[in-house]
Short mmCIF file of C-alpha atoms in Angstrom, two decimals:
data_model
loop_
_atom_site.label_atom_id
_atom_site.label_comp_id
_atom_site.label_asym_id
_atom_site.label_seq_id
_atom_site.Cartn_x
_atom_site.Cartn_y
_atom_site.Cartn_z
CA UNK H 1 54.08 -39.29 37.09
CA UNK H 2 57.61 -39.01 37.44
CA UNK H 3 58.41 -39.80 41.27
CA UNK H 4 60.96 -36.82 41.86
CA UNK H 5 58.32 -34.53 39.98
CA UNK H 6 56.68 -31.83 42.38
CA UNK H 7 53.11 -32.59 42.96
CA UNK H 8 50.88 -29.53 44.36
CA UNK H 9 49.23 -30.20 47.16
CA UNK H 10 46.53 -28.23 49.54
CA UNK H 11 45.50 -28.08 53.29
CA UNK H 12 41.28 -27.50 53.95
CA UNK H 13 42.33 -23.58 54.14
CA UNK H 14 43.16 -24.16 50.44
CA UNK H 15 46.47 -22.53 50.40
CA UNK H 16 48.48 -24.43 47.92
CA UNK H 17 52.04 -25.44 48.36
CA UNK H 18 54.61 -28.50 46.44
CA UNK H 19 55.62 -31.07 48.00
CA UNK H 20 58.63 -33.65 46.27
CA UNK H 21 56.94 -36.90 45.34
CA UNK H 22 60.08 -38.65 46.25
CA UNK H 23 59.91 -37.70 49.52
CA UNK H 24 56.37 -38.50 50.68
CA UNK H 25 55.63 -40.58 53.77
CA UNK H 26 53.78 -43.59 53.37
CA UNK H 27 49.93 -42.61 53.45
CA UNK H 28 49.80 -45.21 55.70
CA UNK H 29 51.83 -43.79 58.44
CA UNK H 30 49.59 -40.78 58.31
CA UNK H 31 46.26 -40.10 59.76
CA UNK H 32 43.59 -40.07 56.97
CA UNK H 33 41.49 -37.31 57.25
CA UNK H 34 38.12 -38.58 55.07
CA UNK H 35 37.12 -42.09 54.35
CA UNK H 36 35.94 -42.03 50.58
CA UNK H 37 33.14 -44.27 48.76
CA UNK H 38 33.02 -44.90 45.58
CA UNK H 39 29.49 -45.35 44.10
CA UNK H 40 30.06 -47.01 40.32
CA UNK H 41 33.60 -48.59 40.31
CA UNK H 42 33.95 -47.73 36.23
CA UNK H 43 37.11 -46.35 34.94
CA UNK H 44 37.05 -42.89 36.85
CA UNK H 45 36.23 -44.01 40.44
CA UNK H 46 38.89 -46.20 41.34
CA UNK H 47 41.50 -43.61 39.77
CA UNK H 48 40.13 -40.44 41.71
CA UNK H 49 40.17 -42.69 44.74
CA UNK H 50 43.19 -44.07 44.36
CA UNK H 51 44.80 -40.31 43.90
CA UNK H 52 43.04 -39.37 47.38
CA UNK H 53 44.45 -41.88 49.03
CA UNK H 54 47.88 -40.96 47.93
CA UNK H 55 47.19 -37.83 49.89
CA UNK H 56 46.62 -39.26 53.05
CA UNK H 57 42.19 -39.78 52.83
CA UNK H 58 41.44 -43.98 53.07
CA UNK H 59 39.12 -45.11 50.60
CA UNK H 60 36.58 -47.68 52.47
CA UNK H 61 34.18 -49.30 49.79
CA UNK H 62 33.13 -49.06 46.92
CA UNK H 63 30.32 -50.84 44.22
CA UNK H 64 30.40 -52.60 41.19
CA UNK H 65 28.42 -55.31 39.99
CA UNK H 66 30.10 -55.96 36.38
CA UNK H 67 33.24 -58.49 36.01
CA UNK H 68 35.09 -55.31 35.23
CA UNK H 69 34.26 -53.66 37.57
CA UNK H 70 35.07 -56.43 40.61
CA UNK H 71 38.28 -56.40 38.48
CA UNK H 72 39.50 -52.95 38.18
CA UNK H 73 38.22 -52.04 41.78
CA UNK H 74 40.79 -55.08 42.97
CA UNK H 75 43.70 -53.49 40.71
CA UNK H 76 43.20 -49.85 42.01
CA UNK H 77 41.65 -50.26 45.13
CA UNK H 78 43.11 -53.63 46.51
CA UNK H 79 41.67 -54.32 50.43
CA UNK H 80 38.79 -52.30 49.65
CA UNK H 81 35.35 -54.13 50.16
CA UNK H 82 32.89 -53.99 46.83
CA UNK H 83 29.57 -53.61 48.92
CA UNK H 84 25.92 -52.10 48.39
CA UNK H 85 25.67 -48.99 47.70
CA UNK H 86 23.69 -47.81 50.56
CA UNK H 87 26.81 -49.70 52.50
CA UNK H 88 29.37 -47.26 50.68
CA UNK H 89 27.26 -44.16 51.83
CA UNK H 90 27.27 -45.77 55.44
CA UNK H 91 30.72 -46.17 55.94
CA UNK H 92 32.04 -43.04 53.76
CA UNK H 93 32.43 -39.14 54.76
CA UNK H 94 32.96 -38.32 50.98
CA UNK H 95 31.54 -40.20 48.33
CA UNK H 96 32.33 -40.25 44.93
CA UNK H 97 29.33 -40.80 42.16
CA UNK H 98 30.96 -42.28 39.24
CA UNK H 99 28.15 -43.29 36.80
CA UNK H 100 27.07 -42.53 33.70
CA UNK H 101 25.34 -38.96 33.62
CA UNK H 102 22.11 -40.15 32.21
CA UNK H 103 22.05 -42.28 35.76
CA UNK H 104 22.90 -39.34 38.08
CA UNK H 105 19.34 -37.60 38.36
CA UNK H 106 18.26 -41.14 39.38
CA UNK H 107 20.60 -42.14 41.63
CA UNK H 108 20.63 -39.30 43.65
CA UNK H 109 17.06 -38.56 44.24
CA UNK H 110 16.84 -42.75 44.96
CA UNK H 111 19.71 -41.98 47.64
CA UNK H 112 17.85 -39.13 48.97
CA UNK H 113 13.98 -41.27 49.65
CA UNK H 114 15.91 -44.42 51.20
CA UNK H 115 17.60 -41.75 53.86
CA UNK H 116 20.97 -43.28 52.27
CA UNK H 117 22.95 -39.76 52.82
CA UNK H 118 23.99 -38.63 56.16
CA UNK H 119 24.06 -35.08 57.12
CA UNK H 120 27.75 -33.21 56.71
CA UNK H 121 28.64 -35.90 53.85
CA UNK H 122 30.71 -34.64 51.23
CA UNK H 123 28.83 -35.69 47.71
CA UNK H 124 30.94 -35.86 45.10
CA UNK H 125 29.68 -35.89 41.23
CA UNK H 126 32.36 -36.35 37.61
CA UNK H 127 30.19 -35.58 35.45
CA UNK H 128 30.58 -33.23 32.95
CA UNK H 129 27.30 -32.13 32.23
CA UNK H 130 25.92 -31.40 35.20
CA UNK H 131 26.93 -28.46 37.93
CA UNK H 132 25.49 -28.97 41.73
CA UNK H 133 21.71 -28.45 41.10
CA UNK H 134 21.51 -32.35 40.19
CA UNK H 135 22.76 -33.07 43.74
CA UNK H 136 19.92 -31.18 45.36
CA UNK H 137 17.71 -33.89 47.08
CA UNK H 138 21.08 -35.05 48.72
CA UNK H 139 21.72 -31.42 49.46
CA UNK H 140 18.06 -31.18 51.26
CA UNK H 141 18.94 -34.46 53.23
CA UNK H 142 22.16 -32.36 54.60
CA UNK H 143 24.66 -33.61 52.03
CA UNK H 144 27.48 -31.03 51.04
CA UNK H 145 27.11 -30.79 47.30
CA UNK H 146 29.94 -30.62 44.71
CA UNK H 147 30.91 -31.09 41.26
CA UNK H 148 34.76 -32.44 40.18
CA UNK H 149 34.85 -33.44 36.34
CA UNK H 150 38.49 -34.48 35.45
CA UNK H 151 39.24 -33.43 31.68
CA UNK H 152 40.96 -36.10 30.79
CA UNK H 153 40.05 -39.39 28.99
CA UNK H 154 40.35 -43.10 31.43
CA UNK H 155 41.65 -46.26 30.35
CA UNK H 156 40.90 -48.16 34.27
CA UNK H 157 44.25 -48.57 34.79
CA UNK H 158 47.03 -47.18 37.26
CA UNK H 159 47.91 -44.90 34.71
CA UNK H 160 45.27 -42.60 34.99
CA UNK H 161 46.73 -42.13 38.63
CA UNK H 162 49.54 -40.57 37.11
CA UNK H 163 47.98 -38.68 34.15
CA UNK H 164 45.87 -36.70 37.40
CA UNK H 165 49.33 -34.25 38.02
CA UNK H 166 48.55 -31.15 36.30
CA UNK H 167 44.97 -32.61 34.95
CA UNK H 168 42.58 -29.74 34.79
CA UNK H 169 39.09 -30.08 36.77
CA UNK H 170 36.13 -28.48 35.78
CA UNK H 171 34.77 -27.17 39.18
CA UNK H 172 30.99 -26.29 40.31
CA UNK H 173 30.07 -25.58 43.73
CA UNK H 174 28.76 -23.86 46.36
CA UNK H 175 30.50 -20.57 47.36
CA UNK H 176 31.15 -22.05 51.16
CA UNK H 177 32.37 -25.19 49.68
CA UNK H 178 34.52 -24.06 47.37
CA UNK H 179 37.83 -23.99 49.08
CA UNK H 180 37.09 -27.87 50.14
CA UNK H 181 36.80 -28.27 46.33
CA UNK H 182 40.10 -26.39 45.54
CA UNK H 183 42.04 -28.39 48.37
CA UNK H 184 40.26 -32.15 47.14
CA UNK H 185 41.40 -31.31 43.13
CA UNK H 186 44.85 -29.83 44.26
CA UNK H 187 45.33 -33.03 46.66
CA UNK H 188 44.75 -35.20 43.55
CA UNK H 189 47.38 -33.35 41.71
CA UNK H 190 44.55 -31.47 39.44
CA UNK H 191 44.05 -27.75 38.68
CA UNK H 192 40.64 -26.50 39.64
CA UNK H 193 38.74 -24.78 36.70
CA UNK H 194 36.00 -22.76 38.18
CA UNK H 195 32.79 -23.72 35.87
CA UNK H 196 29.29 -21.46 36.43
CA UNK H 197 26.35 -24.01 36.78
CA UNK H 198 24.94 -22.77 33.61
CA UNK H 199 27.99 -23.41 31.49
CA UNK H 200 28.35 -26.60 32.56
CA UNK H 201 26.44 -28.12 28.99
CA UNK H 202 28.56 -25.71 26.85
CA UNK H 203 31.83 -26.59 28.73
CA UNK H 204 31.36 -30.45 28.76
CA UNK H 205 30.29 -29.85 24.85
CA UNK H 206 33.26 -28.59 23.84
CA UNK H 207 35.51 -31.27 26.18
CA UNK H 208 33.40 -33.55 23.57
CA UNK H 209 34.20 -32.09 20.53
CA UNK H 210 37.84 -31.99 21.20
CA UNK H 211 38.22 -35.04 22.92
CA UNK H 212 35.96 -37.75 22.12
CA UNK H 213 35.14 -36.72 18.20
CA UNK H 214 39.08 -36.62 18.07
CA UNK H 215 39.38 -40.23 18.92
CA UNK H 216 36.93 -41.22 15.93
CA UNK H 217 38.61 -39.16 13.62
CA UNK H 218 42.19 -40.52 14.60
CA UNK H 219 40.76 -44.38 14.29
CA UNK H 220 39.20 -43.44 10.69
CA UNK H 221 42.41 -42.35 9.62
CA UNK H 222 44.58 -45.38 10.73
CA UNK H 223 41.67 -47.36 9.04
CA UNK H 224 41.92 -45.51 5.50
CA UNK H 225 45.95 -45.71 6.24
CA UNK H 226 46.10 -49.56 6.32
CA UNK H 227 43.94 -49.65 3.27
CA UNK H 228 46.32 -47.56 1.81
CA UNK H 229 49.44 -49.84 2.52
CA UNK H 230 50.63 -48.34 5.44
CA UNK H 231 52.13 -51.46 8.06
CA UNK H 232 51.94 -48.49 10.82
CA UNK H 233 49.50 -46.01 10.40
CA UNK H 234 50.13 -45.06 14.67
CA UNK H 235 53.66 -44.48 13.73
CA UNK H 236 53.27 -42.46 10.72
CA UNK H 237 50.07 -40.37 12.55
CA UNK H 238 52.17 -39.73 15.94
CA UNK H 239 54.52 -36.60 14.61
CA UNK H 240 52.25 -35.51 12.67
CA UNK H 241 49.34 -35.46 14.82
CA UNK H 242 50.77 -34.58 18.08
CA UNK H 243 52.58 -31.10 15.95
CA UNK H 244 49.13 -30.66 14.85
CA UNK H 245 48.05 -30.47 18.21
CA UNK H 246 50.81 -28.34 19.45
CA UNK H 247 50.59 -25.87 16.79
CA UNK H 248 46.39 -25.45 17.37
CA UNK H 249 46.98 -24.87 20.90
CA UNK H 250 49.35 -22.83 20.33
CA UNK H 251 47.90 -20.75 17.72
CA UNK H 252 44.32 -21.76 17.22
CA UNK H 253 42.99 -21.33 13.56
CA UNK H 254 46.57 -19.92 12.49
CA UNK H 255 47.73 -23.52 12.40
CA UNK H 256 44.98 -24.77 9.98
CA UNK H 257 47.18 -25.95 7.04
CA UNK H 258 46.10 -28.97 4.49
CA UNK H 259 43.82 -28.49 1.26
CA UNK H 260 40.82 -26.80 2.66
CA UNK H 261 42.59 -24.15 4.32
CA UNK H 262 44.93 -23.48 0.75
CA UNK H 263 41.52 -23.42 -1.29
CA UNK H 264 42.78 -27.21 -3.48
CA UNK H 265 39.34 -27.57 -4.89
CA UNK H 266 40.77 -30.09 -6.94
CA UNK H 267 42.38 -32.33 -3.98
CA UNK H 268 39.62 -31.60 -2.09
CA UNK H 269 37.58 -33.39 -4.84
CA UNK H 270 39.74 -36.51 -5.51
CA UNK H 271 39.51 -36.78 -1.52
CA UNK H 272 35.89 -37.06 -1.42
CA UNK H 273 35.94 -39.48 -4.50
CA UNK H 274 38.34 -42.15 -3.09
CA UNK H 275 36.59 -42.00 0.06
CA UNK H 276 33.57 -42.37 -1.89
CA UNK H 277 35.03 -45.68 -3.29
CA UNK H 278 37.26 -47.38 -0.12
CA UNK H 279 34.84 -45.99 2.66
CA UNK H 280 31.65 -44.73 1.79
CA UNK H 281 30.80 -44.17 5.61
CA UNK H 282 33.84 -41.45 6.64
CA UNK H 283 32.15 -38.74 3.34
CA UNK H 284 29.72 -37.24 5.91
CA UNK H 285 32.06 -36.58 8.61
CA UNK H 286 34.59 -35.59 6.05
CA UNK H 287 32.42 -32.97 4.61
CA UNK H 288 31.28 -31.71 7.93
CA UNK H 289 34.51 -31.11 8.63
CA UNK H 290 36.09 -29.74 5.73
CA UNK H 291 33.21 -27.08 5.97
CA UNK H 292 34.12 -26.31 8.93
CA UNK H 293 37.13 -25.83 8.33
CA UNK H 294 36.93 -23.58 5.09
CA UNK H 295 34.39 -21.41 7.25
CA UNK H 296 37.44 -20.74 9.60
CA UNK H 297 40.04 -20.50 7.27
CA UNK H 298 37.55 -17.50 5.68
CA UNK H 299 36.65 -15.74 8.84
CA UNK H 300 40.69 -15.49 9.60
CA UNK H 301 41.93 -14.79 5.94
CA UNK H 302 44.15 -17.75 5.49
CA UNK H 303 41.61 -18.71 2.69
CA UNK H 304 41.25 -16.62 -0.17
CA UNK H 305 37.76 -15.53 -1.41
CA UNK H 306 38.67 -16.23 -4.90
CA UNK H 307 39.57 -19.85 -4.31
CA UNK H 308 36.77 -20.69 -1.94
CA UNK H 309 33.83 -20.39 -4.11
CA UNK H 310 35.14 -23.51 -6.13
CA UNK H 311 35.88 -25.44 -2.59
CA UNK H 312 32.63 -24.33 -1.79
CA UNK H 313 31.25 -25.85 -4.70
CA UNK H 314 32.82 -29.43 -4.45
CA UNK H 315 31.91 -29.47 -0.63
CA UNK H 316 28.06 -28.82 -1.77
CA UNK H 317 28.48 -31.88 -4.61
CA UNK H 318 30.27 -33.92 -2.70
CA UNK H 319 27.18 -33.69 -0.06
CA UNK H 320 24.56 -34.27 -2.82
CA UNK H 321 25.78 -37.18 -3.70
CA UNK H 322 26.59 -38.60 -0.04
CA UNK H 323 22.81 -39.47 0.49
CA UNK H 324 23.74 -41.93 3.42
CA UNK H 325 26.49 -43.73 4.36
CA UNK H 326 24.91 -46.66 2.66
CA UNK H 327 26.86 -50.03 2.60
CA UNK H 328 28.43 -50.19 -0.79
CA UNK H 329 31.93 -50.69 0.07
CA UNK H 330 31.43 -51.19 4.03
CA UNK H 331 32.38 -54.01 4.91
CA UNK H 332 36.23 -53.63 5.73
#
């Protein structure tokens, strides 16, 4: 974050105003209004903490029992005490539950039996999947329930501080809380993104497919690149991708160029067969793909009927003979 860049900010009332970055007082010189926990000191934790404190709240403890954890916690959150996590509730008015979501359902309900959560405490969830309903034992023990998924990708580092200004939130909670929800996100330099508690699997789905898959197909590519000769596939990929990227979200399927979307049965086909050859395991997810992508280019008219039933046709042989990604030619 540039440090004369305008950061938005919020009071409890949630009315929104910008303050200039440069011209902050030292957080220390303020009173902090919460002390925040931090339950599961992983990559998104320590970052969302570290971002509260910025705005004045004083992170207290937090837990972690992996190297990289202790680590990252003492990088991010340096004077703050790694403790039990029943310690972290004790001392905290919000806490944040950073762990995996398969763990959530678990660790809340354990919270809840062991009389962990204290009346009034603010119970703060990332996870993308779920909405509030996953934070309702707390919520029977008097916790105040809410949801705060950053969309945006962690490396555990102070950068991810930085990449919070202007990072959009997807937001669940309850209607009286939801103004405390606006002000926390806005504090952090995040926009809140109100998400129903139903959507929440769709939303976090397609954060997945956009995000995540995007990352495996950008590391397949610099793989076939350097097996093609190229000394710096990043460099060659970074225009070209980061155009790409520009262009879809600036005109969705009207910026689908390449092969598929021109109806090259023919390039299509030597594509599949050199894959086929140098890297046996990228066919499937090239396929899936390139369907996908010919079913688009259709539905908006950028591929011609005449040209796709030939595409078509390679796409469907290129999957019969795909049976598995197998190992011939694996090892690389």
């Amino acid at each position: 974050m540039t440090r004369n860049r305008p950061v938005p900010r919020a009071d409890w009332n949630g009315r929104r105003h910008r303050v200039n970055a440069s011209h902050q007082p030292d957080p220390r010189d303020r009173p902090a209004r919460l002390t925040v926990g931090v339950v599961g000191a992983g990559r998104v934790g320590p970052a969302l903490a570290a971002s509260l404190q910025l705005a004045g709240h004083r992170p207290v403890a937090a837990s972690g029992v992996s190297d990289a954890s202790v680590r990252r916690a003492a990088v991010m959150l340096p004077d703050v005490p790694l403790v039990p996590v029943a310690e972290v509730l004790e001392r905290a008015d919000l806490v944040l539950l950073t762990v995996p979501d398969d763990a959530l359902p678990g660790l809340v309900e354990g919270l809840a039996e062991t009389g962990a959560v204290r009346p009034g405490q603010l119970l703060v969830h990332t996870s993308g999947r779920y909405g509030t309903k996953v934070l309702e034992p707390a919520l029977r023990a008097g916790a105040l329930p809410l949801a705060l998924h950053p969309a945006m990708t962690f490396t555990g580092t102070p950068v991810d501080v930085q990449r919070l200004a202007g990072c959009s939130f997807g937001v669940t909670a309850p209607e009286e809380l939801r103004l405390a929800a606006e002000a926390l996100v806005i504090e952090m330099g995040g926009e809140p993104e109100w998400i129903a508690e139903e959507n929440r699997p769709l939303y976090h789905a397609a954060l997945a497919l956009g995000a995540n898959h995007l990352v495996t197909l950008v590391a397949e590519s610099m793989e076939l690149l350097r097996d093609a000769g190229v000394e710096a596939p990043d460099r060659m990929l970074g225009p070209l991708l980061g155009a790409a990227l520009d262009n879809a979200l600036r005109s969705g399927d009207a910026a689908l160029t390449g092969p598929v979307a021109r109806g090259d049965a023919g390039t299509v086909a030597a594509h599949v067969a050199e894959l086929r050859k140098h890297a046996p395991q990228t066919v499937a997810g090239y396929l899936a793909m390139a369907r996908a992508t010919a079913d688009r280019a259709l539905a908006h008219g950028l591929l011609k009927p005449e040209l796709a039933e030939d595409l078509l046709g390679v796409l469907a042989n290129g999957a019969g003979g795909a049976g598995g990604t197998g190992t011939e030619g694996g090892s690389r």
